[in-house]
Amino acid sequence: MRFAIQSKGDETSNQIQEQIKRYLTGFELVYDEEEPDIVISVGGDGTLLYAFQRYVHRLDETAFVGVHTGHLGFYADWTPEEVEKLVIHIAKTPFHIVDYPLLEVTVRFNDDKKEKRYLALNECTVKSMEGSLVMDVVIKGETFETFRGDGLCISTPSGSTAYNKALSGAIIHPSLPSIQLAEMASINNRVFRTVGSPLILPQHHTCMLRPVNDVNFDVTIDHLFLVHKDVKSIQCRVAHEKVRFARFRPFPFWKRVKESFISD
Ligand code: NAD
């Protein structure tokens, strides 16, 4: 089996990276950064997001597992103290895969140049850089509302505990192939109106955002900032692809939610 390790880059994470590499090569696994069967991320959720985007072109062949060197992460749920146990699991046991839905984002342009397609593990956000963002929100081909405000966040179920949660979005179990649209400070008065509640869309329901005014806006995919000009539309839907996590022990989603946000 081939493996790669993505480190956050700090001293502790780098040391653990070296330790895991030594152990796994000792078990005769092959270190291969180009075509790994399993990617071990060492750091935090941000490191796993980075690893995901790095190997996004080969999701069918790559499984992910995360070690956290800071606080418990949603994707990074193994502690540094458990590394030996994890390594033995990876080397000796066929791993169980759980797959989670992803968000597909297609950006199209006014000048009809080639569209760009992205996959997000957590979310896509669209935020104004100056003044209010004004976007038509089109759901399944029908204009639903014109949004005015700071921005919009479209998240995956596993990303629902990240930025989406800070916007009072619902936490969605990752077994539900869906995306969630949450507002950032919408303007609501007698003139302007949005629904005000987060919307959860099932698979095959597309949410299209079409800029109405001329303000510059930022588009993010997970931790990445996209630089695009002349955007005609941003189309979001549940992706065909899924992300695969290697599971060596049960760690139910609701337990992770509880341990992250309420108590151990
Ligand atoms: P970062 O260093 O600012 O970390 C953001 C925090 O989000 C970390 O504590 C991380 O553990 C947590 N996080 C990431 N994914 C999560 C998930 N699926 N569930 C629960 N918590 C999660 O930024 P980063 O490490 O580059 O991560 C980028 C992510 O940060 C974005 O995808 C976005 O979800 C999140 N973010 C959140 C807010 C907010 O809550 N107001 C604002 C900006 C970005």
PDB file of C-alpha atoms and ligand atoms in Angstrom:
ATOM      1  CA  MET A   1       0.000   0.000   0.000  1.00  0.00           C
ATOM      2  CA  ARG A   2       1.188   3.511  -0.814  1.00  0.00           C
ATOM      3  CA  PHE A   3       0.819   6.355   1.655  1.00  0.00           C
ATOM      4  CA  ALA A   4       1.490  10.087   1.893  1.00  0.00           C
ATOM      5  CA  ILE A   5       1.545  12.381   4.910  1.00  0.00           C
ATOM      6  CA  GLN A   6       0.401  15.986   4.890  1.00  0.00           C
ATOM      7  CA  SER A   7       1.842  17.955   7.804  1.00  0.00           C
ATOM      8  CA  LYS A   8       0.617  21.320   9.043  1.00  0.00           C
ATOM      9  CA  GLY A   9       4.269  22.349   8.954  1.00  0.00           C
ATOM     10  CA  ASP A  10       4.883  23.200  12.611  1.00  0.00           C
ATOM     11  CA  GLU A  11       7.579  21.397  14.610  1.00  0.00           C
ATOM     12  CA  THR A  12       5.256  18.966  16.436  1.00  0.00           C
ATOM     13  CA  SER A  13       3.347  18.013  13.266  1.00  0.00           C
ATOM     14  CA  ASN A  14       6.615  17.554  11.345  1.00  0.00           C
ATOM     15  CA  GLN A  15       7.992  15.284  14.074  1.00  0.00           C
ATOM     16  CA  ILE A  16       4.837  13.156  14.015  1.00  0.00           C
ATOM     17  CA  GLN A  17       4.995  13.074  10.222  1.00  0.00           C
ATOM     18  CA  GLU A  18       8.547  11.668  10.403  1.00  0.00           C
ATOM     19  CA  GLN A  19       7.536   9.164  13.100  1.00  0.00           C
ATOM     20  CA  ILE A  20       4.595   7.855  11.025  1.00  0.00           C
ATOM     21  CA  LYS A  21       6.757   7.681   7.908  1.00  0.00           C
ATOM     22  CA  ARG A  22       9.429   5.666   9.767  1.00  0.00           C
ATOM     23  CA  TYR A  23       6.886   3.256  11.232  1.00  0.00           C
ATOM     24  CA  LEU A  24       4.980   2.684   8.008  1.00  0.00           C
ATOM     25  CA  THR A  25       8.059   2.215   5.828  1.00  0.00           C
ATOM     26  CA  GLY A  26       9.231  -0.224   8.556  1.00  0.00           C
ATOM     27  CA  PHE A  27       6.047  -2.179   7.824  1.00  0.00           C
ATOM     28  CA  GLU A  28       7.071  -2.067   4.137  1.00  0.00           C
ATOM     29  CA  LEU A  29       4.442   0.399   3.021  1.00  0.00           C
ATOM     30  CA  VAL A  30       5.631   2.714   0.255  1.00  0.00           C
ATOM     31  CA  TYR A  31       5.816   6.487   0.675  1.00  0.00           C
ATOM     32  CA  ASP A  32       4.300   7.942  -2.511  1.00  0.00           C
ATOM     33  CA  GLU A  33       3.196  11.564  -2.605  1.00  0.00           C
ATOM     34  CA  GLU A  34       1.923  11.297  -6.169  1.00  0.00           C
ATOM     35  CA  GLU A  35      -0.418   8.296  -6.001  1.00  0.00           C
ATOM     36  CA  PRO A  36      -1.159   7.433  -2.379  1.00  0.00           C
ATOM     37  CA  ASP A  37      -3.871   4.953  -1.371  1.00  0.00           C
ATOM     38  CA  ILE A  38      -4.096   6.662   2.006  1.00  0.00           C
ATOM     39  CA  VAL A  39      -3.219  10.213   3.054  1.00  0.00           C
ATOM     40  CA  ILE A  40      -2.547  10.880   6.718  1.00  0.00           C
ATOM     41  CA  SER A  41      -2.998  14.500   7.638  1.00  0.00           C
ATOM     42  CA  VAL A  42      -1.169  15.730  10.739  1.00  0.00           C
ATOM     43  CA  GLY A  43      -2.253  19.096  12.147  1.00  0.00           C
ATOM     44  CA  GLY A  44      -5.885  20.166  12.257  1.00  0.00           C
ATOM     45  CA  ASP A  45      -9.021  20.276  10.140  1.00  0.00           C
ATOM     46  CA  GLY A  46      -7.324  22.945   7.989  1.00  0.00           C
ATOM     47  CA  THR A  47      -4.512  20.478   7.199  1.00  0.00           C
ATOM     48  CA  LEU A  48      -7.036  17.865   6.123  1.00  0.00           C
ATOM     49  CA  LEU A  49      -8.808  20.450   3.941  1.00  0.00           C
ATOM     50  CA  TYR A  50      -5.423  21.199   2.356  1.00  0.00           C
ATOM     51  CA  ALA A  51      -4.732  17.471   1.817  1.00  0.00           C
ATOM     52  CA  PHE A  52      -8.212  17.019   0.325  1.00  0.00           C
ATOM     53  CA  GLN A  53      -7.656  19.820  -2.204  1.00  0.00           C
ATOM     54  CA  ARG A  54      -4.189  18.470  -3.017  1.00  0.00           C
ATOM     55  CA  TYR A  55      -5.559  15.013  -3.895  1.00  0.00           C
ATOM     56  CA  VAL A  56      -8.975  16.148  -5.167  1.00  0.00           C
ATOM     57  CA  HIS A  57      -8.127  14.769  -8.642  1.00  0.00           C
ATOM     58  CA  ARG A  58      -7.942  11.177  -7.325  1.00  0.00           C
ATOM     59  CA  LEU A  59     -10.681  10.889  -4.694  1.00  0.00           C
ATOM     60  CA  ASP A  60     -11.729   7.428  -5.913  1.00  0.00           C
ATOM     61  CA  GLU A  61      -8.283   6.026  -5.145  1.00  0.00           C
ATOM     62  CA  THR A  62      -7.407   7.964  -2.002  1.00  0.00           C
ATOM     63  CA  ALA A  63      -8.669   7.618   1.562  1.00  0.00           C
ATOM     64  CA  PHE A  64      -7.975  10.211   4.254  1.00  0.00           C
ATOM     65  CA  VAL A  65      -7.332   9.990   7.971  1.00  0.00           C
ATOM     66  CA  GLY A  66      -6.454  12.855  10.315  1.00  0.00           C
ATOM     67  CA  VAL A  67      -4.263  13.223  13.400  1.00  0.00           C
ATOM     68  CA  HIS A  68      -4.755  16.434  15.380  1.00  0.00           C
ATOM     69  CA  THR A  69      -1.839  18.178  17.032  1.00  0.00           C
ATOM     70  CA  GLY A  70      -4.091  20.884  18.482  1.00  0.00           C
ATOM     71  CA  HIS A  71      -7.707  20.507  19.632  1.00  0.00           C
ATOM     72  CA  LEU A  72      -9.985  17.660  18.499  1.00  0.00           C
ATOM     73  CA  GLY A  73     -10.883  18.197  14.873  1.00  0.00           C
ATOM     74  CA  PHE A  74     -13.893  17.091  12.907  1.00  0.00           C
ATOM     75  CA  TYR A  75     -11.751  15.432  10.298  1.00  0.00           C
ATOM     76  CA  ALA A  76      -8.618  15.101  12.439  1.00  0.00           C
ATOM     77  CA  ASP A  77      -9.783  12.810  15.233  1.00  0.00           C
ATOM     78  CA  TRP A  78      -6.657  10.786  16.176  1.00  0.00           C
ATOM     79  CA  THR A  79      -4.405  12.130  18.946  1.00  0.00           C
ATOM     80  CA  PRO A  80      -0.573  12.149  18.749  1.00  0.00           C
ATOM     81  CA  GLU A  81      -0.584   9.578  21.610  1.00  0.00           C
ATOM     82  CA  GLU A  82      -2.560   7.187  19.401  1.00  0.00           C
ATOM     83  CA  VAL A  83      -0.174   7.334  16.452  1.00  0.00           C
ATOM     84  CA  GLU A  84       1.392   3.896  17.065  1.00  0.00           C
ATOM     85  CA  LYS A  85      -2.047   2.315  17.258  1.00  0.00           C
ATOM     86  CA  LEU A  86      -3.101   4.098  14.082  1.00  0.00           C
ATOM     87  CA  VAL A  87       0.028   2.985  12.224  1.00  0.00           C
ATOM     88  CA  ILE A  88      -0.535  -0.659  13.189  1.00  0.00           C
ATOM     89  CA  HIS A  89      -4.152  -0.387  12.026  1.00  0.00           C
ATOM     90  CA  ILE A  90      -3.054   1.084   8.681  1.00  0.00           C
ATOM     91  CA  ALA A  91      -0.348  -1.528   8.156  1.00  0.00           C
ATOM     92  CA  LYS A  92      -2.184  -4.592   9.400  1.00  0.00           C
ATOM     93  CA  THR A  93      -5.930  -4.232   8.939  1.00  0.00           C
ATOM     94  CA  PRO A  94      -7.973  -3.637   5.803  1.00  0.00           C
ATOM     95  CA  PHE A  95      -9.677  -0.364   6.574  1.00  0.00           C
ATOM     96  CA  HIS A  96     -13.330   0.410   6.521  1.00  0.00           C
ATOM     97  CA  ILE A  97     -14.304   3.362   4.329  1.00  0.00           C
ATOM     98  CA  VAL A  98     -16.952   5.924   5.129  1.00  0.00           C
ATOM     99  CA  ASP A  99     -17.755   8.356   2.390  1.00  0.00           C
ATOM    100  CA  TYR A 100     -19.189  11.830   2.756  1.00  0.00           C
ATOM    101  CA  PRO A 101     -20.953  14.029   0.193  1.00  0.00           C
ATOM    102  CA  LEU A 102     -19.146  16.952  -1.421  1.00  0.00           C
ATOM    103  CA  LEU A 103     -20.240  20.264  -2.900  1.00  0.00           C
ATOM    104  CA  GLU A 104     -19.660  20.870  -6.598  1.00  0.00           C
ATOM    105  CA  VAL A 105     -19.160  24.523  -7.551  1.00  0.00           C
ATOM    106  CA  THR A 106     -19.126  25.636 -11.190  1.00  0.00           C
ATOM    107  CA  VAL A 107     -18.104  29.222 -11.911  1.00  0.00           C
ATOM    108  CA  ARG A 108     -19.175  30.620 -15.302  1.00  0.00           C
ATOM    109  CA  PHE A 109     -18.024  33.879 -16.837  1.00  0.00           C
ATOM    110  CA  ASN A 110     -19.568  36.785 -18.788  1.00  0.00           C
ATOM    111  CA  ASP A 111     -17.155  36.428 -21.688  1.00  0.00           C
ATOM    112  CA  ASP A 112     -18.026  32.745 -22.063  1.00  0.00           C
ATOM    113  CA  LYS A 113     -14.486  31.683 -21.338  1.00  0.00           C
ATOM    114  CA  LYS A 114     -14.121  28.156 -20.057  1.00  0.00           C
ATOM    115  CA  GLU A 115     -16.052  27.429 -16.848  1.00  0.00           C
ATOM    116  CA  LYS A 116     -14.168  26.370 -13.715  1.00  0.00           C
ATOM    117  CA  ARG A 117     -15.265  23.449 -11.591  1.00  0.00           C
ATOM    118  CA  TYR A 118     -14.342  22.937  -7.936  1.00  0.00           C
ATOM    119  CA  LEU A 119     -15.159  20.475  -5.166  1.00  0.00           C
ATOM    120  CA  ALA A 120     -15.522  21.628  -1.565  1.00  0.00           C
ATOM    121  CA  LEU A 121     -15.265  19.440   1.519  1.00  0.00           C
ATOM    122  CA  ASN A 122     -16.614  22.164   3.837  1.00  0.00           C
ATOM    123  CA  GLU A 123     -18.181  25.001   1.885  1.00  0.00           C
ATOM    124  CA  CYS A 124     -18.132  27.699  -0.741  1.00  0.00           C
ATOM    125  CA  THR A 125     -18.653  31.286   0.393  1.00  0.00           C
ATOM    126  CA  VAL A 126     -19.414  34.367  -1.659  1.00  0.00           C
ATOM    127  CA  LYS A 127     -18.696  37.610   0.180  1.00  0.00           C
ATOM    128  CA  SER A 128     -18.775  41.201  -0.857  1.00  0.00           C
ATOM    129  CA  MET A 129     -15.491  43.102  -0.660  1.00  0.00           C
ATOM    130  CA  GLU A 130     -17.224  46.510  -0.871  1.00  0.00           C
ATOM    131  CA  GLY A 131     -20.830  47.412  -0.079  1.00  0.00           C
ATOM    132  CA  SER A 132     -23.659  44.925  -0.143  1.00  0.00           C
ATOM    133  CA  LEU A 133     -23.523  41.792  -2.193  1.00  0.00           C
ATOM    134  CA  VAL A 134     -26.608  41.538  -4.400  1.00  0.00           C
ATOM    135  CA  MET A 135     -27.220  38.125  -5.912  1.00  0.00           C
ATOM    136  CA  ASP A 136     -30.188  36.423  -7.471  1.00  0.00           C
ATOM    137  CA  VAL A 137     -30.618  33.028  -5.888  1.00  0.00           C
ATOM    138  CA  VAL A 138     -32.021  30.598  -8.456  1.00  0.00           C
ATOM    139  CA  ILE A 139     -33.140  27.199  -7.202  1.00  0.00           C
ATOM    140  CA  LYS A 140     -33.879  24.430  -9.681  1.00  0.00           C
ATOM    141  CA  GLY A 141     -34.094  26.999 -12.473  1.00  0.00           C
ATOM    142  CA  GLU A 142     -36.599  29.293 -10.693  1.00  0.00           C
ATOM    143  CA  THR A 143     -35.599  32.642  -9.205  1.00  0.00           C
ATOM    144  CA  PHE A 144     -36.179  32.206  -5.481  1.00  0.00           C
ATOM    145  CA  GLU A 145     -35.049  35.562  -4.071  1.00  0.00           C
ATOM    146  CA  THR A 146     -32.665  38.448  -4.527  1.00  0.00           C
ATOM    147  CA  PHE A 147     -30.180  38.380  -1.685  1.00  0.00           C
ATOM    148  CA  ARG A 148     -28.715  41.603  -0.311  1.00  0.00           C
ATOM    149  CA  GLY A 149     -26.229  41.494   2.496  1.00  0.00           C
ATOM    150  CA  ASP A 150     -22.713  40.453   3.448  1.00  0.00           C
ATOM    151  CA  GLY A 151     -22.620  37.084   1.716  1.00  0.00           C
ATOM    152  CA  LEU A 152     -23.801  33.521   1.282  1.00  0.00           C
ATOM    153  CA  CYS A 153     -22.384  30.208   2.435  1.00  0.00           C
ATOM    154  CA  ILE A 154     -23.150  26.905   0.736  1.00  0.00           C
ATOM    155  CA  SER A 155     -21.931  23.983   2.789  1.00  0.00           C
ATOM    156  CA  THR A 156     -21.678  20.214   2.716  1.00  0.00           C
ATOM    157  CA  PRO A 157     -23.113  18.086   5.552  1.00  0.00           C
ATOM    158  CA  SER A 158     -19.627  17.554   7.044  1.00  0.00           C
ATOM    159  CA  GLY A 159     -18.926  21.275   6.618  1.00  0.00           C
ATOM    160  CA  SER A 160     -22.187  22.131   8.392  1.00  0.00           C
ATOM    161  CA  THR A 161     -20.297  22.194  11.716  1.00  0.00           C
ATOM    162  CA  ALA A 162     -17.800  24.759  10.375  1.00  0.00           C
ATOM    163  CA  TYR A 163     -18.580  28.239   8.953  1.00  0.00           C
ATOM    164  CA  ASN A 164     -22.217  27.261   8.414  1.00  0.00           C
ATOM    165  CA  LYS A 165     -22.667  26.701  12.150  1.00  0.00           C
ATOM    166  CA  ALA A 166     -21.403  30.208  12.895  1.00  0.00           C
ATOM    167  CA  LEU A 167     -24.219  31.435  10.614  1.00  0.00           C
ATOM    168  CA  SER A 168     -26.810  29.494  12.646  1.00  0.00           C
ATOM    169  CA  GLY A 169     -27.165  26.863   9.946  1.00  0.00           C
ATOM    170  CA  ALA A 170     -28.342  23.383  10.890  1.00  0.00           C
ATOM    171  CA  ILE A 171     -25.933  20.552  11.572  1.00  0.00           C
ATOM    172  CA  ILE A 172     -26.561  17.888   8.934  1.00  0.00           C
ATOM    173  CA  HIS A 173     -25.576  14.251   9.257  1.00  0.00           C
ATOM    174  CA  PRO A 174     -23.088  13.358   6.477  1.00  0.00           C
ATOM    175  CA  SER A 175     -25.176  10.353   5.440  1.00  0.00           C
ATOM    176  CA  LEU A 176     -27.611  12.847   3.853  1.00  0.00           C
ATOM    177  CA  PRO A 177     -26.467  13.866   0.366  1.00  0.00           C
ATOM    178  CA  SER A 178     -27.426  17.517   0.525  1.00  0.00           C
ATOM    179  CA  ILE A 179     -26.138  21.078   0.529  1.00  0.00           C
ATOM    180  CA  GLN A 180     -27.119  23.978   2.761  1.00  0.00           C
ATOM    181  CA  LEU A 181     -27.448  27.638   1.830  1.00  0.00           C
ATOM    182  CA  ALA A 182     -26.992  30.048   4.757  1.00  0.00           C
ATOM    183  CA  GLU A 183     -27.133  33.830   4.744  1.00  0.00           C
ATOM    184  CA  MET A 184     -24.569  36.254   6.124  1.00  0.00           C
ATOM    185  CA  ALA A 185     -26.356  39.313   7.492  1.00  0.00           C
ATOM    186  CA  SER A 186     -29.102  39.719   4.901  1.00  0.00           C
ATOM    187  CA  ILE A 187     -30.836  43.073   4.595  1.00  0.00           C
ATOM    188  CA  ASN A 188     -34.501  42.573   5.386  1.00  0.00           C
ATOM    189  CA  ASN A 189     -36.961  45.456   5.473  1.00  0.00           C
ATOM    190  CA  ARG A 190     -40.051  46.636   3.581  1.00  0.00           C
ATOM    191  CA  VAL A 191     -38.076  46.969   0.388  1.00  0.00           C
ATOM    192  CA  PHE A 192     -35.716  44.022   0.424  1.00  0.00           C
ATOM    193  CA  ARG A 193     -36.686  40.510   1.414  1.00  0.00           C
ATOM    194  CA  THR A 194     -35.004  37.144   1.719  1.00  0.00           C
ATOM    195  CA  VAL A 195     -36.321  33.977   3.301  1.00  0.00           C
ATOM    196  CA  GLY A 196     -33.991  34.456   6.273  1.00  0.00           C
ATOM    197  CA  SER A 197     -33.725  30.754   7.117  1.00  0.00           C
ATOM    198  CA  PRO A 198     -31.019  28.362   5.956  1.00  0.00           C
ATOM    199  CA  LEU A 199     -32.197  26.135   3.091  1.00  0.00           C
ATOM    200  CA  ILE A 200     -31.265  22.490   2.739  1.00  0.00           C
ATOM    201  CA  LEU A 201     -31.288  21.198  -0.819  1.00  0.00           C
ATOM    202  CA  PRO A 202     -31.312  17.527  -1.781  1.00  0.00           C
ATOM    203  CA  GLN A 203     -29.208  15.886  -4.441  1.00  0.00           C
ATOM    204  CA  HIS A 204     -29.984  17.070  -7.997  1.00  0.00           C
ATOM    205  CA  HIS A 205     -31.405  20.403  -6.810  1.00  0.00           C
ATOM    206  CA  THR A 206     -29.125  23.121  -8.124  1.00  0.00           C
ATOM    207  CA  CYS A 207     -28.598  26.476  -6.477  1.00  0.00           C
ATOM    208  CA  MET A 208     -27.353  29.141  -8.868  1.00  0.00           C
ATOM    209  CA  LEU A 209     -26.061  32.507  -7.652  1.00  0.00           C
ATOM    210  CA  ARG A 210     -26.120  35.339 -10.205  1.00  0.00           C
ATOM    211  CA  PRO A 211     -24.480  38.669  -9.343  1.00  0.00           C
ATOM    212  CA  VAL A 212     -26.852  41.586  -9.869  1.00  0.00           C
ATOM    213  CA  ASN A 213     -24.745  44.622  -8.964  1.00  0.00           C
ATOM    214  CA  ASP A 214     -21.222  45.529  -9.892  1.00  0.00           C
ATOM    215  CA  VAL A 215     -19.452  45.108  -6.553  1.00  0.00           C
ATOM    216  CA  ASN A 216     -16.351  42.975  -6.285  1.00  0.00           C
ATOM    217  CA  PHE A 217     -16.843  39.774  -4.362  1.00  0.00           C
ATOM    218  CA  ASP A 218     -14.654  37.020  -2.985  1.00  0.00           C
ATOM    219  CA  VAL A 219     -15.363  33.361  -3.612  1.00  0.00           C
ATOM    220  CA  THR A 220     -13.837  30.817  -1.247  1.00  0.00           C
ATOM    221  CA  ILE A 221     -13.717  27.042  -1.507  1.00  0.00           C
ATOM    222  CA  ASP A 222     -12.811  25.610   1.913  1.00  0.00           C
ATOM    223  CA  HIS A 223      -9.587  27.485   2.864  1.00  0.00           C
ATOM    224  CA  LEU A 224      -8.910  28.636  -0.718  1.00  0.00           C
ATOM    225  CA  PHE A 225      -9.604  32.123  -2.087  1.00  0.00           C
ATOM    226  CA  LEU A 226     -10.451  32.102  -5.792  1.00  0.00           C
ATOM    227  CA  VAL A 227      -9.457  34.993  -7.982  1.00  0.00           C
ATOM    228  CA  HIS A 228     -12.053  35.424 -10.706  1.00  0.00           C
ATOM    229  CA  LYS A 229     -13.336  38.424 -12.614  1.00  0.00           C
ATOM    230  CA  ASP A 230     -16.481  38.845 -14.732  1.00  0.00           C
ATOM    231  CA  VAL A 231     -18.372  36.063 -13.003  1.00  0.00           C
ATOM    232  CA  LYS A 232     -21.766  35.377 -14.584  1.00  0.00           C
ATOM    233  CA  SER A 233     -22.925  32.674 -12.193  1.00  0.00           C
ATOM    234  CA  ILE A 234     -21.864  30.299  -9.457  1.00  0.00           C
ATOM    235  CA  GLN A 235     -23.662  26.982  -9.592  1.00  0.00           C
ATOM    236  CA  CYS A 236     -23.749  24.752  -6.504  1.00  0.00           C
ATOM    237  CA  ARG A 237     -25.038  21.203  -6.137  1.00  0.00           C
ATOM    238  CA  VAL A 238     -24.192  17.897  -4.512  1.00  0.00           C
ATOM    239  CA  ALA A 239     -21.182  16.476  -6.372  1.00  0.00           C
ATOM    240  CA  HIS A 240     -21.076  13.021  -7.982  1.00  0.00           C
ATOM    241  CA  GLU A 241     -17.751  12.469  -6.234  1.00  0.00           C
ATOM    242  CA  LYS A 242     -17.456  11.655  -2.557  1.00  0.00           C
ATOM    243  CA  VAL A 243     -14.623  11.968  -0.095  1.00  0.00           C
ATOM    244  CA  ARG A 244     -13.475   8.691   1.467  1.00  0.00           C
ATOM    245  CA  PHE A 245     -12.286   8.496   5.075  1.00  0.00           C
ATOM    246  CA  ALA A 246     -10.437   5.474   6.432  1.00  0.00           C
ATOM    247  CA  ARG A 247     -12.134   4.376   9.662  1.00  0.00           C
ATOM    248  CA  PHE A 248     -10.364   2.047  12.078  1.00  0.00           C
ATOM    249  CA  ARG A 249     -12.771   2.464  14.968  1.00  0.00           C
ATOM    250  CA  PRO A 250     -16.260   3.860  15.317  1.00  0.00           C
ATOM    251  CA  PHE A 251     -16.508   7.563  16.073  1.00  0.00           C
ATOM    252  CA  PRO A 252     -20.122   8.460  15.362  1.00  0.00           C
ATOM    253  CA  PHE A 253     -20.806  11.911  13.955  1.00  0.00           C
ATOM    254  CA  TRP A 254     -23.087  12.998  16.811  1.00  0.00           C
ATOM    255  CA  LYS A 255     -20.435  11.966  19.338  1.00  0.00           C
ATOM    256  CA  ARG A 256     -17.937  14.143  17.479  1.00  0.00           C
ATOM    257  CA  VAL A 257     -20.445  17.019  17.531  1.00  0.00           C
ATOM    258  CA  LYS A 258     -20.945  16.564  21.266  1.00  0.00           C
ATOM    259  CA  GLU A 259     -17.236  16.338  22.048  1.00  0.00           C
ATOM    260  CA  SER A 260     -16.418  19.353  19.902  1.00  0.00           C
ATOM    261  CA  PHE A 261     -19.173  21.689  21.031  1.00  0.00           C
ATOM    262  CA  ILE A 262     -20.595  20.487  24.348  1.00  0.00           C
ATOM    263  CA  SER A 263     -18.324  18.277  26.495  1.00  0.00           C
ATOM    264  CA  ASP A 264     -16.132  15.145  26.332  1.00  0.00           C
TER     265      ASP A 264
HETATM  266  P1  NAD B   1      -8.912  28.464  10.473  1.00  0.00           P
HETATM  267  O1  NAD B   1      -7.487  28.242  10.850  1.00  0.00           O
HETATM  268  O2  NAD B   1      -9.501  29.852  10.636  1.00  0.00           O
HETATM  269  O3  NAD B   1      -9.777  27.368  11.267  1.00  0.00           O
HETATM  270  C1  NAD B   1     -11.115  27.421  11.344  1.00  0.00           C
HETATM  271  C2  NAD B   1     -11.665  26.484  12.420  1.00  0.00           C
HETATM  272  O4  NAD B   1     -12.678  25.744  11.784  1.00  0.00           O
HETATM  273  C3  NAD B   1     -10.724  25.490  13.085  1.00  0.00           C
HETATM  274  O5  NAD B   1     -10.961  25.502  14.479  1.00  0.00           O
HETATM  275  C4  NAD B   1     -11.146  24.144  12.490  1.00  0.00           C
HETATM  276  O6  NAD B   1     -10.966  23.048  13.382  1.00  0.00           O
HETATM  277  C5  NAD B   1     -12.603  24.409  12.250  1.00  0.00           C
HETATM  278  N1  NAD B   1     -13.192  23.546  11.223  1.00  0.00           N
HETATM  279  C6  NAD B   1     -12.773  23.347   9.953  1.00  0.00           C
HETATM  280  N2  NAD B   1     -13.576  22.459   9.356  1.00  0.00           N
HETATM  281  C7  NAD B   1     -14.506  22.093  10.275  1.00  0.00           C
HETATM  282  C8  NAD B   1     -15.621  21.242  10.245  1.00  0.00           C
HETATM  283  N3  NAD B   1     -15.953  20.584   9.148  1.00  0.00           N
HETATM  284  N4  NAD B   1     -16.378  21.149  11.361  1.00  0.00           N
HETATM  285  C9  NAD B   1     -16.078  21.821  12.484  1.00  0.00           C
HETATM  286  N5  NAD B   1     -15.038  22.658  12.568  1.00  0.00           N
HETATM  287  C10 NAD B   1     -14.269  22.795  11.471  1.00  0.00           C
HETATM  288  O7  NAD B   1      -9.127  28.087   8.950  1.00  0.00           O
HETATM  289  P2  NAD B   1      -8.670  26.801   8.182  1.00  0.00           P
HETATM  290  O8  NAD B   1      -7.988  25.857   9.114  1.00  0.00           O
HETATM  291  O9  NAD B   1      -7.973  27.234   6.932  1.00  0.00           O
HETATM  292  O10 NAD B   1     -10.085  26.194   7.797  1.00  0.00           O
HETATM  293  C11 NAD B   1     -10.897  26.775   6.819  1.00  0.00           C
HETATM  294  C12 NAD B   1     -12.292  26.673   7.333  1.00  0.00           C
HETATM  295  O11 NAD B   1     -12.481  27.644   8.340  1.00  0.00           O
HETATM  296  C13 NAD B   1     -13.335  26.985   6.301  1.00  0.00           C
HETATM  297  O12 NAD B   1     -13.667  25.873   5.521  1.00  0.00           O
HETATM  298  C14 NAD B   1     -14.488  27.458   7.173  1.00  0.00           C
HETATM  299  O13 NAD B   1     -15.420  26.439   7.438  1.00  0.00           O
HETATM  300  C15 NAD B   1     -13.854  27.861   8.479  1.00  0.00           C
HETATM  301  N6  NAD B   1     -14.171  29.260   8.758  1.00  0.00           N
HETATM  302  C16 NAD B   1     -15.046  29.495   9.763  1.00  0.00           C
HETATM  303  C17 NAD B   1     -15.437  30.794  10.033  1.00  0.00           C
HETATM  304  C18 NAD B   1     -16.420  31.023  11.154  1.00  0.00           C
HETATM  305  O14 NAD B   1     -16.771  30.049  11.841  1.00  0.00           O
HETATM  306  N7  NAD B   1     -16.892  32.253  11.352  1.00  0.00           N
HETATM  307  C19 NAD B   1     -14.939  31.861   9.288  1.00  0.00           C
HETATM  308  C20 NAD B   1     -14.042  31.574   8.264  1.00  0.00           C
HETATM  309  C21 NAD B   1     -13.679  30.252   7.989  1.00  0.00           C
END
